[in-house]
Short mmCIF file of C-alpha atoms in Angstrom, two decimals:
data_model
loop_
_atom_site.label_atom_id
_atom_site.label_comp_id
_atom_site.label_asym_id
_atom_site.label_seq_id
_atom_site.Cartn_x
_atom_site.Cartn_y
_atom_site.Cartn_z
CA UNK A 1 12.78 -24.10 81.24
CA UNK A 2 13.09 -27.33 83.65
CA UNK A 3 13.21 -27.06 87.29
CA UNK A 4 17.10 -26.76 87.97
CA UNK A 5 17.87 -23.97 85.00
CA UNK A 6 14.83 -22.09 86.90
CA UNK A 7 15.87 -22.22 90.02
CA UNK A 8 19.55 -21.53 88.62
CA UNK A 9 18.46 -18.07 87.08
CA UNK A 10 16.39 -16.71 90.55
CA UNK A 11 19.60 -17.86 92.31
CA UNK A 12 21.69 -16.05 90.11
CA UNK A 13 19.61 -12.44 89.84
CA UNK A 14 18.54 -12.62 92.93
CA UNK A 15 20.42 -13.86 96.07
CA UNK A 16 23.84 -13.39 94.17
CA UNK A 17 25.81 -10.35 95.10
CA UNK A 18 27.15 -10.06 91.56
CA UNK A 19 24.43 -11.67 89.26
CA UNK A 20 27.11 -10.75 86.11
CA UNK A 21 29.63 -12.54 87.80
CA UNK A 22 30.41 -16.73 87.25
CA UNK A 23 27.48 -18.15 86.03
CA UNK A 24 26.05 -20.75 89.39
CA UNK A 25 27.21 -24.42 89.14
CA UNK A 26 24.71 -27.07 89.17
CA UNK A 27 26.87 -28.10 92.46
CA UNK A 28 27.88 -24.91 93.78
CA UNK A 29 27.52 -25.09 97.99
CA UNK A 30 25.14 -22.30 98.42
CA UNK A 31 25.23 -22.43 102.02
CA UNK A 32 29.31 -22.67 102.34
CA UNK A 33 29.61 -20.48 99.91
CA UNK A 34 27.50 -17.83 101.73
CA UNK A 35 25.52 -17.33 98.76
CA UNK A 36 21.91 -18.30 101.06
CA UNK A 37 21.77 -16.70 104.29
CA UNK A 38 18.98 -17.09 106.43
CA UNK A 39 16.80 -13.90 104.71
CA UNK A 40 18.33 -15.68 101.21
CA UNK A 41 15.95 -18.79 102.75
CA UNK A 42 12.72 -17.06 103.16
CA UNK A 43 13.08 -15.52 99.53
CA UNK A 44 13.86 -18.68 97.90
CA UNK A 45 11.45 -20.42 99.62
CA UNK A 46 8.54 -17.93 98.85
CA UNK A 47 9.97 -18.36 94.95
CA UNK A 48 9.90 -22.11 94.93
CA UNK A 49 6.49 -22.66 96.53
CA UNK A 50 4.52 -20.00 93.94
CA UNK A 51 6.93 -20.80 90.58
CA UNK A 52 6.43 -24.51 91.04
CA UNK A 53 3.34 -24.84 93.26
CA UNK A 54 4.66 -26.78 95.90
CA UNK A 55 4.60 -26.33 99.78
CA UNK A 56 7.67 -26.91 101.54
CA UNK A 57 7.58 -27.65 105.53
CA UNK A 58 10.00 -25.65 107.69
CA UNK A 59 11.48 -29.55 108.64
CA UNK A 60 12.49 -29.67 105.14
CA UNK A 61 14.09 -26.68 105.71
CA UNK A 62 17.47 -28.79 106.25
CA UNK A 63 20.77 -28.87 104.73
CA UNK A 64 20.87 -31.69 102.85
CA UNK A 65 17.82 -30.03 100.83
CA UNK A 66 19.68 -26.97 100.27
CA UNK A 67 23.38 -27.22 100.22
CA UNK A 68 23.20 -27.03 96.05
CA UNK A 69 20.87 -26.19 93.37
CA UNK A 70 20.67 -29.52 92.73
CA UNK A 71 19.58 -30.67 95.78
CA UNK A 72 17.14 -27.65 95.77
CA UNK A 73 15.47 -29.29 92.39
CA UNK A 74 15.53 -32.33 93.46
CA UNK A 75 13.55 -31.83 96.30
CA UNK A 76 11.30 -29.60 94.15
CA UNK A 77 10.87 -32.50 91.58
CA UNK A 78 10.19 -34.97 94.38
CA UNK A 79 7.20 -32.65 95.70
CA UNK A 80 5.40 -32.22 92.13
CA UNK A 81 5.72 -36.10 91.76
CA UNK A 82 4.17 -36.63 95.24
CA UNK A 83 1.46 -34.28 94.49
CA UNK A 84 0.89 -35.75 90.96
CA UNK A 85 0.73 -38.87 92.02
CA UNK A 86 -1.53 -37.90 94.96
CA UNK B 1 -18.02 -18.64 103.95
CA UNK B 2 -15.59 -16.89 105.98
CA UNK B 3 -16.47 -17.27 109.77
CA UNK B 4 -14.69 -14.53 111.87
CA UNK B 5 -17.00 -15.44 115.31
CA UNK B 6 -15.25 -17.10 118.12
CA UNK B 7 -16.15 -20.53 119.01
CA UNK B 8 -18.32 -21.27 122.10
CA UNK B 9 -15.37 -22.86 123.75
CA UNK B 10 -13.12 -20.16 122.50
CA UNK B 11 -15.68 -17.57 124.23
CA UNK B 12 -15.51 -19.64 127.36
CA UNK B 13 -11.67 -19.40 127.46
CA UNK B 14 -11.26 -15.89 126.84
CA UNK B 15 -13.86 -15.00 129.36
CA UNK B 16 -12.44 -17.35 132.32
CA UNK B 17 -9.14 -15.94 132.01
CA UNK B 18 -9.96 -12.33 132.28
CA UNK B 19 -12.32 -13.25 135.50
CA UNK B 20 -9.05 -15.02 136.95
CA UNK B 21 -6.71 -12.16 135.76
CA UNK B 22 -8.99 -9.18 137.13
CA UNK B 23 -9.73 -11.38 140.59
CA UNK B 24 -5.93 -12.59 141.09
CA UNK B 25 -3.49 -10.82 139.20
CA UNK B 26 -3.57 -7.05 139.73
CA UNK B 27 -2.66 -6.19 143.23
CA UNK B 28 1.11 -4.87 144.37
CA UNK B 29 1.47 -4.33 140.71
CA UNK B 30 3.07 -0.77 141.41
CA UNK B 31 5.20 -2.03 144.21
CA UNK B 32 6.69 -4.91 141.80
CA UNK B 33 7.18 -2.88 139.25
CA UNK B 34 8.77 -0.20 141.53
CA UNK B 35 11.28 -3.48 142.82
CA UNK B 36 11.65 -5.41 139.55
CA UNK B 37 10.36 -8.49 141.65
CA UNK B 38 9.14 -11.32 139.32
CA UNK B 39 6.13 -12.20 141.22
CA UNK B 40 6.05 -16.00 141.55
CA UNK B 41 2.91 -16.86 143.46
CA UNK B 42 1.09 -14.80 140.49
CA UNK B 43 3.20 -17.40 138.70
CA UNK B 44 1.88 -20.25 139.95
CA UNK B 45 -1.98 -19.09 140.46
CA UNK B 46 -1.79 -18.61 136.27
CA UNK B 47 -0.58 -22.46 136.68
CA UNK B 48 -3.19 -23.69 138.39
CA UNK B 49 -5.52 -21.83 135.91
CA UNK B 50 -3.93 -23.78 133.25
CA UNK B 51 -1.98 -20.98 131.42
CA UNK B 52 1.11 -23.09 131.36
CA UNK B 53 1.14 -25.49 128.54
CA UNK B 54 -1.54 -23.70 125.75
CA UNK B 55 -0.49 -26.00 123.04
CA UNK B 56 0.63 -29.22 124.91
CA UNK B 57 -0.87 -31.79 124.42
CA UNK B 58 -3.64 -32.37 127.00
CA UNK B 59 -1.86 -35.97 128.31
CA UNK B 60 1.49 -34.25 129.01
CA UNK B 61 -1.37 -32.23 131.71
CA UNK B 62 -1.45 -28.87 128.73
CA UNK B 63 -4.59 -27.87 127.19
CA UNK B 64 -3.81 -29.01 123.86
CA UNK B 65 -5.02 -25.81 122.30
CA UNK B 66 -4.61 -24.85 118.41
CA UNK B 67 -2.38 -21.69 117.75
CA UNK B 68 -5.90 -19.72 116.80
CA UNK B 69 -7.20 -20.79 120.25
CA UNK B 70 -4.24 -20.08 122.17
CA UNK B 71 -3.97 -16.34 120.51
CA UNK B 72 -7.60 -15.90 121.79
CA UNK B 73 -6.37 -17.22 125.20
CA UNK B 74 -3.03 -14.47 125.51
CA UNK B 75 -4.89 -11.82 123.84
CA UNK B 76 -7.48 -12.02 126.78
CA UNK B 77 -4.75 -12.54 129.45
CA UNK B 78 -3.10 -9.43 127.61
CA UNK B 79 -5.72 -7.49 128.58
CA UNK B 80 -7.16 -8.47 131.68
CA UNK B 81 -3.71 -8.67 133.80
CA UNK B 82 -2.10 -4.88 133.86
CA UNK B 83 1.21 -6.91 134.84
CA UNK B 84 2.90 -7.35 131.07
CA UNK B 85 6.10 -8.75 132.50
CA UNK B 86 4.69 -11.48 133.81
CA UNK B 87 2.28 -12.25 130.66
CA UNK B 88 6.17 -11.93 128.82
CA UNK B 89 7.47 -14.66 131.13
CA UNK B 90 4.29 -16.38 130.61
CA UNK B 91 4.22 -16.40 127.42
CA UNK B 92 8.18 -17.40 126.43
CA UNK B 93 7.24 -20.08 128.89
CA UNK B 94 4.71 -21.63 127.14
CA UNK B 95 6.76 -21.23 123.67
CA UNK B 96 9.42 -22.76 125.02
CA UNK B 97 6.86 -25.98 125.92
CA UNK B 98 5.91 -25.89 122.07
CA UNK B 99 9.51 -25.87 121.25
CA UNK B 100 10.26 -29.33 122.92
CA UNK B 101 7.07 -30.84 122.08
CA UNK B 102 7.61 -30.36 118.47
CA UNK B 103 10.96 -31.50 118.22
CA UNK B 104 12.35 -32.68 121.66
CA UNK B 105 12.83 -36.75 121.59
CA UNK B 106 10.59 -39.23 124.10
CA UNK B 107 13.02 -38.07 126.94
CA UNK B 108 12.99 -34.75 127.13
CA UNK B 109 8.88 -34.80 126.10
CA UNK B 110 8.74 -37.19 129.41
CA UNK B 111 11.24 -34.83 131.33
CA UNK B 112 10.16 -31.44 130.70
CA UNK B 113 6.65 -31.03 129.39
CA UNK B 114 4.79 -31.86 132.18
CA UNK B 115 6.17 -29.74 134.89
CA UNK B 116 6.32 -27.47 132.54
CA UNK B 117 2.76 -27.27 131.97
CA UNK B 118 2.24 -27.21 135.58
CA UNK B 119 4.43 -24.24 135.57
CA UNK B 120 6.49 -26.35 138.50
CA UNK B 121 9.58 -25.58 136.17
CA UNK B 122 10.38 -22.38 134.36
CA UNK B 123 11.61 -22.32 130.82
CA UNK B 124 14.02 -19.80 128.85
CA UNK B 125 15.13 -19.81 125.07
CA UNK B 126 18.97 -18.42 124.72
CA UNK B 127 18.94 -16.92 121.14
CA UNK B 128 20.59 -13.44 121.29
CA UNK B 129 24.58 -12.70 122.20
CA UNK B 130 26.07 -9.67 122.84
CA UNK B 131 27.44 -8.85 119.12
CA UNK B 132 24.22 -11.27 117.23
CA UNK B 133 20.81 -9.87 117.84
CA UNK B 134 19.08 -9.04 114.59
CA UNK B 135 21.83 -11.28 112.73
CA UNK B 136 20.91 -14.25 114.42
CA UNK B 137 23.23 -15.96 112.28
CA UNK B 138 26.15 -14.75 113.71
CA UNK B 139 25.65 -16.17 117.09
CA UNK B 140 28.92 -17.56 118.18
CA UNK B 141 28.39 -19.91 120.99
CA UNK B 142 30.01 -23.10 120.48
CA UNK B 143 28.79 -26.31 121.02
CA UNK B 144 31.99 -28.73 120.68
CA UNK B 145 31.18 -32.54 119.80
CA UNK B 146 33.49 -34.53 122.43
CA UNK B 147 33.05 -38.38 123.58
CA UNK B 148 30.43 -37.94 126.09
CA UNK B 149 28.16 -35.23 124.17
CA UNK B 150 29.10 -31.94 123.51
CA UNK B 151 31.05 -29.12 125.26
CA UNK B 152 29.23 -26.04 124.76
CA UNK B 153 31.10 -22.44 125.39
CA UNK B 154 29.86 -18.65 124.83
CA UNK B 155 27.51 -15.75 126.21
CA UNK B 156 24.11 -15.05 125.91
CA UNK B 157 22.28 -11.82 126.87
CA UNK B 158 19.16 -10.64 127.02
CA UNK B 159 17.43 -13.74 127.51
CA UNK B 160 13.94 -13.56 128.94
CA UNK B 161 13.29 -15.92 132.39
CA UNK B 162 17.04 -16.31 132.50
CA UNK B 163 17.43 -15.40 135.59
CA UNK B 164 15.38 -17.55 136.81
CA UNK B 165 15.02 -20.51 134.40
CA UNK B 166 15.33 -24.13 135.04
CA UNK B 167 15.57 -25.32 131.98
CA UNK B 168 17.29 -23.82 129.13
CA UNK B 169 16.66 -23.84 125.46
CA UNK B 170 20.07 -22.99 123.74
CA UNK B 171 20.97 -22.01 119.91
CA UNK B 172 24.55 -23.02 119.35
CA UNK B 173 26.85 -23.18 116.65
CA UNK B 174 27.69 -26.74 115.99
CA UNK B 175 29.76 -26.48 112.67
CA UNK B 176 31.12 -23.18 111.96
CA UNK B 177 31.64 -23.67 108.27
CA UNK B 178 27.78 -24.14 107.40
CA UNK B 179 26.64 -20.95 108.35
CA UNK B 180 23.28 -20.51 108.95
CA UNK B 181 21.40 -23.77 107.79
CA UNK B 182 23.39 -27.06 108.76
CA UNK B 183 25.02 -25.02 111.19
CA UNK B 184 23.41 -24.66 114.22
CA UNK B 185 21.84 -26.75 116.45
CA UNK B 186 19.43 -26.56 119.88
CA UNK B 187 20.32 -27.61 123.49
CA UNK B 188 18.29 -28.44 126.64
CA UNK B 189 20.59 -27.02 129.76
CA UNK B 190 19.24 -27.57 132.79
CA UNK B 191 20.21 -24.93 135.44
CA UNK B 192 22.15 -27.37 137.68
CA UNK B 193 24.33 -27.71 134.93
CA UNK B 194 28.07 -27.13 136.47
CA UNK B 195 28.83 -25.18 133.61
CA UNK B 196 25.68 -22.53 132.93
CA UNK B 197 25.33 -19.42 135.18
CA UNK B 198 22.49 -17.55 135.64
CA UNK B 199 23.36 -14.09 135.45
CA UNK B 200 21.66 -11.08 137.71
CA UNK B 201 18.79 -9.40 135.98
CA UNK B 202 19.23 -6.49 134.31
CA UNK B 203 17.25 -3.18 135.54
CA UNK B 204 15.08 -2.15 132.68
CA UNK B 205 12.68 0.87 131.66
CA UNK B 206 9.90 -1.33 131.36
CA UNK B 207 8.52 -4.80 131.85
CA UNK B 208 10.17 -4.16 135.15
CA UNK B 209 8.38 -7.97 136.53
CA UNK B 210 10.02 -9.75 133.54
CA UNK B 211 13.29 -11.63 134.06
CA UNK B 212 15.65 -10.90 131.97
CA UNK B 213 19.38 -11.63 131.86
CA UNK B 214 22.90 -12.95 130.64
CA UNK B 215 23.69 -16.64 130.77
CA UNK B 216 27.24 -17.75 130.73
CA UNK B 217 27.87 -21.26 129.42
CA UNK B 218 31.59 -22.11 130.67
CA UNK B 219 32.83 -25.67 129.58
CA UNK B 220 29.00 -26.91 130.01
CA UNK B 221 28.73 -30.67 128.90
CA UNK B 222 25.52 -32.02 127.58
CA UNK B 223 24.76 -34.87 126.46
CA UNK B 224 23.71 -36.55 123.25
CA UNK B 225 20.25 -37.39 124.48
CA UNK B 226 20.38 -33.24 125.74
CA UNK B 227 20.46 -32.24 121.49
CA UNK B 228 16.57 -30.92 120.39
CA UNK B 229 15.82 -31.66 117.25
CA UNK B 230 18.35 -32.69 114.85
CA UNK B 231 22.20 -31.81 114.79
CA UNK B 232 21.82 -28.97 112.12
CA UNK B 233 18.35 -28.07 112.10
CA UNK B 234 18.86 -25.14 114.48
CA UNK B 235 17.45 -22.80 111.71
CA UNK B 236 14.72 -24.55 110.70
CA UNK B 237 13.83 -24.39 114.14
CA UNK B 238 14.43 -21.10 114.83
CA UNK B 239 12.47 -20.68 111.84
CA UNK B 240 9.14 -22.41 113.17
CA UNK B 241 9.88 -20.92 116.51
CA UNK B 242 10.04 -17.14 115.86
CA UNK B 243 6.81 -17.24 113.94
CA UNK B 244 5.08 -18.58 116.84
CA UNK B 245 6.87 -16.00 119.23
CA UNK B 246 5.75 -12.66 116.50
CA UNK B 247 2.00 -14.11 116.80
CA UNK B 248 1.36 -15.63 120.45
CA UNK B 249 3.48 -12.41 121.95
CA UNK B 250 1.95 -10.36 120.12
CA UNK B 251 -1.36 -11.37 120.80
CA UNK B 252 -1.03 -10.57 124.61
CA UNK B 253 0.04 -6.86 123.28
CA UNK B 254 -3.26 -6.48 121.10
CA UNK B 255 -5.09 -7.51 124.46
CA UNK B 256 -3.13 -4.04 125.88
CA UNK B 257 -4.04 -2.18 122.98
CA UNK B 258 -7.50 -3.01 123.79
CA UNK B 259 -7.07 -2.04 127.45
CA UNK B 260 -6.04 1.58 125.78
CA UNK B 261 -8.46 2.07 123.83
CA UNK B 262 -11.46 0.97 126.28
CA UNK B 263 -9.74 3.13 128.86
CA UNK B 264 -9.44 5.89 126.40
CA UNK B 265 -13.43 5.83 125.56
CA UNK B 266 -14.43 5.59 129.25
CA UNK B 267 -12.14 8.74 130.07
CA UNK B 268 -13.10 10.91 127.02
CA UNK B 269 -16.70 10.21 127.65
CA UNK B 270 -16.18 11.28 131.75
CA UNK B 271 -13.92 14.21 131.58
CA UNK B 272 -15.65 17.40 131.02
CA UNK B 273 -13.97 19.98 129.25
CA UNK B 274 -15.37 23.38 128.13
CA UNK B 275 -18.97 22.04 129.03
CA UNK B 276 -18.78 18.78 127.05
CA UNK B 277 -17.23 15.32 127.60
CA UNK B 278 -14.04 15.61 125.79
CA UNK B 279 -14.44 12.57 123.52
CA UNK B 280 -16.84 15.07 121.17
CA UNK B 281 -13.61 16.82 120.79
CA UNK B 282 -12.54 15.40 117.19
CA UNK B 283 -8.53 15.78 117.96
CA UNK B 284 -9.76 13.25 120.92
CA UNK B 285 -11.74 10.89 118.53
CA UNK B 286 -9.18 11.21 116.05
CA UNK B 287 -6.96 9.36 118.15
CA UNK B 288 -9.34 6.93 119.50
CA UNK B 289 -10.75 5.94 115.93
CA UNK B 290 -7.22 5.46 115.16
CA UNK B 291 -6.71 3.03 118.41
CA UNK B 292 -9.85 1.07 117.37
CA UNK B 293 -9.17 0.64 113.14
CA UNK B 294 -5.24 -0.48 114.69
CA UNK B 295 -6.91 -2.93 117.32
CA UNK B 296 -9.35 -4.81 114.74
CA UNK B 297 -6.75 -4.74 111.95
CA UNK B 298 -4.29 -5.82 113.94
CA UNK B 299 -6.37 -8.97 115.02
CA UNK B 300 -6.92 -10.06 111.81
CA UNK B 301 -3.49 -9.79 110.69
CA UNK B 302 -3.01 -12.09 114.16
CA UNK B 303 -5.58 -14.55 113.70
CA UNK B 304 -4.65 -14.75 109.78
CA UNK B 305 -1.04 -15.88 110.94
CA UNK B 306 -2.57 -18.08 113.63
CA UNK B 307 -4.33 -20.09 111.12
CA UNK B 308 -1.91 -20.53 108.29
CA UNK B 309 0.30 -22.04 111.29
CA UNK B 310 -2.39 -23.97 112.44
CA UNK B 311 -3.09 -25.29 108.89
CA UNK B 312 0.63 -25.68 108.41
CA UNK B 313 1.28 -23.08 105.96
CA UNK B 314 4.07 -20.80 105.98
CA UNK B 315 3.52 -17.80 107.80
CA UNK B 316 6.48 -16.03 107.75
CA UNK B 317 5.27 -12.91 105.73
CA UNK B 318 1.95 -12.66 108.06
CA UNK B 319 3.28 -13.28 111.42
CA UNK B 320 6.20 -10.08 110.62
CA UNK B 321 3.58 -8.10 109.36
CA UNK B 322 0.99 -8.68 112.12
CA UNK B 323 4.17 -8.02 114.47
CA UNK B 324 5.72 -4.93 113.41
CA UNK B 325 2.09 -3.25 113.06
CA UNK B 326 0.75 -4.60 116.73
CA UNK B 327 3.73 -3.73 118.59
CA UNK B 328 4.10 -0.16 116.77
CA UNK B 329 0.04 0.38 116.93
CA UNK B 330 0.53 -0.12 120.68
CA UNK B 331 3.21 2.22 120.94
CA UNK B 332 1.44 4.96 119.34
CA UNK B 333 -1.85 3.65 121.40
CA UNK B 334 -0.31 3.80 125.04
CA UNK B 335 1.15 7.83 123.94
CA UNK B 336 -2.31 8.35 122.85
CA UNK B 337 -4.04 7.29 126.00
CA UNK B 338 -1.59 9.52 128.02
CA UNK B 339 -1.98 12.40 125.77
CA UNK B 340 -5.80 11.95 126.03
CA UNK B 341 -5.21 11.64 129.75
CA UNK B 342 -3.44 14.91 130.27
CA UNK B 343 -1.41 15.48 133.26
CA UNK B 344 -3.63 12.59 134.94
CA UNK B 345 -2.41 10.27 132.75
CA UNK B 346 1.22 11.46 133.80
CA UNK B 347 1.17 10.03 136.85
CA UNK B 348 1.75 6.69 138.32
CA UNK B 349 -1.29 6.43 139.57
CA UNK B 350 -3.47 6.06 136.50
CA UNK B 351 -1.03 3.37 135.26
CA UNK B 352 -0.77 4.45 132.17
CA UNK B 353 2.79 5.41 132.22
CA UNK B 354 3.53 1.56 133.12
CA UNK B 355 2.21 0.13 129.82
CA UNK B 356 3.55 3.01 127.88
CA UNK B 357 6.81 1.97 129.48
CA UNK B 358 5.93 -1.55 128.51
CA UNK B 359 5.16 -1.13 125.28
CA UNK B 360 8.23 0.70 124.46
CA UNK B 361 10.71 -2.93 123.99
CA UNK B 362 7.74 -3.95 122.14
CA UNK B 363 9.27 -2.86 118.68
CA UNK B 364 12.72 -4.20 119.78
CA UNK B 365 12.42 -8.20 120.63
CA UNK B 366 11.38 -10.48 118.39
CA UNK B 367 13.19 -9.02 116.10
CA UNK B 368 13.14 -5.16 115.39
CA UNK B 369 10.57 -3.19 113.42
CA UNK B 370 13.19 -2.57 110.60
CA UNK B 371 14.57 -6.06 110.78
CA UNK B 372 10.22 -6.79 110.44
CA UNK B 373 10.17 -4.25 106.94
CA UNK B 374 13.34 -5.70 105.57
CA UNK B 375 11.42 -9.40 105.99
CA UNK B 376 8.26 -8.23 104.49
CA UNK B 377 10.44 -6.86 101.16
CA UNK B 378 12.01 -9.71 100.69
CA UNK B 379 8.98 -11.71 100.93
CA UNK B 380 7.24 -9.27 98.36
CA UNK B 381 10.06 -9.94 95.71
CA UNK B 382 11.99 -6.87 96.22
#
């Protein structure tokens, strides 16, 4: 399962009030949208760092990182190719 | 190898500051508390002594401390000064120094952190409203972009050194629609701003020395250059900041708890009681055994947050955890010390009923004890 579908799924069972509602958009606006609020944060941020192995900083913690799931994964994806390339 | 001694210097530290706090901070404590009076030449002696600026960086005139250091530093002024409302102020003071160091620009680092170490300016964060205290989120204070900067409007309560603060650090809402991250952003106010007003303290149970008040901002205009941190980042901020406030805080509690219990032992091994000190009494030890497994577990939950910060790691789970069992553990440890106290320990005169007072809020700011158990489930996956 890649990085986005991952992330996707947690979102989905997890922070979602109805996880058998719509199925989550690659684009949805998670913070517009409600969907994250600021325990939603914590949770998906203690997810992300043990699923992927990656340490976030709490100055990434901005919105531009987390208005979508794709902006989630691709700061996700940016952090494992740092660290591999470190 | 796991090293849990203190450092020379960290030795040194803790040991100067509960010589200065014995020598120069316990006299009219009764008499303050009895008046509410924040006692500002107590203020400025801990200023002198360099309690200020903890963390700031030694050219901005702080001591430049790590978090671990610093905890060693309030745990020690905890204990050795019987005045916790001023350790409070102390204490938001200092965070408030961290605050702009870590993300205030060149000006405000130039402006502010300084006299603020020198404790020639006193700081307050504005966080809580009347209808948002555990749901930080739904703060509701505005700050307006307009030509010049921004127009902020809205109420704050609650706020710790308000009363008496020069400079402000403000949570507003900059764009409604974004909620909680992207929406929110921080604010330096500076109290002869035309449109903040420093409300009258108000007259509490406890922590009687401590400050604390309402802050109106009425069309108050800021400008561009007054924005800490980025436009947006207000929860990451927060974020950083309220870890820092659940350990450092709470360290200056532990050094309380510690006051308890050594109290405790000293009074239990004087007071006679059907021929025999009353500590042999195992309802007596009971309680102080408790005090003492609470005390030591409740510094390593401290020191453990401490050093994940100081390493930066997250510490979100650690520095909830170490909160909600300090400030509860002191609770139970200041009803303990009266109980073991009997009637003595009723009266004013043995102080005890002062730090029980104290210790009662202790469970409320920083965020509640359930808002504390609701954080550590999420963070265990529930």
């Amino acid at each position: 399962m890649n990085v986005l579908e991952a992330l996707k799924q947690f979102i989905s069972s997890e922070l979602m009030p109805d996880p058998n509602g719509l199925s989550l958009e690659d684009n949805a606006a998670l913070i517009e949208e409600g969907i994250i609020d600021s325990l939603g944060i914590l949770k998906l941020l203690a997810f992300v760092e043990e699923r992927f192995s990656v340490c976030l900083s709490d100055d990434e913690l901005i919105p531009e990182n987390f208005e979508t799931p794709v902006a989630i994964s691709d700061l996700i994806q940016n952090k494992m190719n740092s660290s591999l390339v470190a | 190898m796991m090293d849990f001694s203190l450092t020379d210097a960290q030795r040194s530290i803790k040991n100067g500051i509960m010589e200065f706090a014995r020598k120069e901070l316990n006299c009219n404590l009764a008499e303050d508390d009895d008046n509410a009076r924040f006692p500002l030449e107590k203020w400025h002696k801990c200023a002198k002594m360099g309690l200020m600026g903890l963390c700031i960086e030694e050219k901005y005139g702080g001591q430049g401390f790590d978090l671990l250091t610093a905890v060693i530093a309030v745990e020690a002024l905890g204990y050795a000064c019987k005045d916790s409302g001023l350790v409070h102020s102390i204490i938001t003071h200092n965070l408030c120094g961290i605050q702009i160091s870590q993300f205030g620009n060149d000006f405000q680092k130039e402006r502010y952190l300084s006299t603020a170490s020198a404790g020639e300016i006193i700081c307050a964060q504005a966080i809580t409203e009347p209808d948002a205290g555990s749901d930080v989120s739904a703060i509701r204070t505005k700050a307006e972009k307009c030509s010049h900067g921004y127009i902020i409007n809205g109420n704050k309560t609650f706020i710790t050194n308000g009363p008496i603060a020069d400079v402000v650090l403000l949570m507003a809402v900059t764009d409604a629609r974004r909620k909680a991250l992207g929406g929110m952003s921080w604010f330096v106010v500076e109290k002869d701003n035309r449109g903040l007003k420093r409300c009258a303290p108000f007259n509490k149970m406890g922590l009687r020395t401590l400050q604390n008040g309402e802050l109106v901002f009425s069309e108050c205009t800021v400008s561009s250059n007054d924005l800490l941190g980025r436009e947006g980042h207000g929860m990451s901020i927060f974020n950083q900041g309220i870890q820092l406030e659940r350990t450092m805080l709470f360290a200056s509690h532990l050094g309380v708890l510690r006051r308890c219990l050594e109290g405790s032992i000293k009074y239990s091994k004087e007071r006679y009681q059907s021929g025999q000190p009353i500590g042999r009494f195992q309802l007596i030890a009971e309680k102080i055994s408790r005090m003492k497994m609470n005390y030591e577990l409740g510094q390593l939950m401290l020191f453990k947050a401490a050093w994940l910060i100081d390493n930066k790691q997250r510490a979100n789970l650690e520095s909830s955890i170490a909160k909600l069992f300090i400030s509860e553990s002191l609770k139970d440890a200041c009803l303990d010390t009266m109980q073991i106290h009997g009637a003595y320990g009723y009266t004013k005169e043995f102080e005890i009923e002062r730090d029980l007072r104290d210790s009662i809020a202790s469970t409320i700011y920083s965020g509640t004890s359930e808002i504390q158990k609701i954080i550590i489930s999420t963070l265990t996956g529930l």
